[in-house]
């Protein structure tokens, strides 16, 4: 009887120990995941800052808005937020949303590809001056003027900032979103946020697309 009792106690102890080990492993996994997420966010913020600081100097030199700009990080998957409303003075993100990239005249562009030729259908990297608003076939849109050799044909290519219903209001990663013919295309609610920044600015707002 005594042997059975000891055996029962030993089994209970093993179950408790196994349960504790399982619980500790779950806690550890959670901590690791949080740490990785935190590191990823820090890396993104550092990356945005590395592009935002030179853009502030450029804005001061050329008479553009020195408070707010738009940063588009094309190295991020399309299902994730990669269009950032950025505070140049505070060096921080104000808001973020989804943005489509150019399909380069393919049914579906896999990977990343850029171009500046008229008719190429690709996203063009570089700094843009956001121009006048107008009503186009997609509704409200803003003219874009390329400021570098990599996007100098943006105006000729009719590359504009506009919204489309195919762009969701929130991140859908790991799924991708639709692709454009080269325009930075956003959701309608997000365009309204961008419009409030553009329309209230006394100086032209810069949009910077990079990889």
PDB file of C-alpha atoms in Angstrom, residues 2 5 19 52-53 65 70 72 79 88 100 130 147 153 157 166 174 178 180 188 201:
ATOM      1  CA  UNK A   2       2.845   2.300   0.950  1.00  0.00           C
ATOM      2  CA  UNK A   5       1.095   5.677  -2.441  1.00  0.00           C
ATOM      3  CA  UNK A  19       2.939  21.269 -16.634  1.00  0.00           C
ATOM      4  CA  UNK A  52      13.498  61.497 -43.137  1.00  0.00           C
ATOM      5  CA  UNK A  53      16.439  63.509 -41.810  1.00  0.00           C
ATOM      6  CA  UNK A  65       6.938  71.669 -46.182  1.00  0.00           C
ATOM      7  CA  UNK A  70       5.156  61.106 -46.968  1.00  0.00           C
ATOM      8  CA  UNK A  72       6.900  55.050 -49.005  1.00  0.00           C
ATOM      9  CA  UNK A  79      -0.093  43.680 -47.536  1.00  0.00           C
ATOM     10  CA  UNK A  88       9.963  65.727 -39.991  1.00  0.00           C
ATOM     11  CA  UNK A 100      -0.109  49.661 -54.250  1.00  0.00           C
ATOM     12  CA  UNK A 130       2.911  66.809 -54.668  1.00  0.00           C
ATOM     13  CA  UNK A 147      12.435  65.559 -58.705  1.00  0.00           C
ATOM     14  CA  UNK A 153       8.904  61.250 -66.267  1.00  0.00           C
ATOM     15  CA  UNK A 157       3.425  59.099 -67.363  1.00  0.00           C
ATOM     16  CA  UNK A 166      -9.110  47.552 -54.427  1.00  0.00           C
ATOM     17  CA  UNK A 174       0.422  37.788 -45.597  1.00  0.00           C
ATOM     18  CA  UNK A 178      -3.787  44.955 -55.901  1.00  0.00           C
ATOM     19  CA  UNK A 180      -1.277  49.711 -60.185  1.00  0.00           C
ATOM     20  CA  UNK A 188     -10.175  56.181 -49.942  1.00  0.00           C
ATOM     21  CA  UNK A 201       0.021  73.018 -46.156  1.00  0.00           C
TER      22      UNK A 201
END
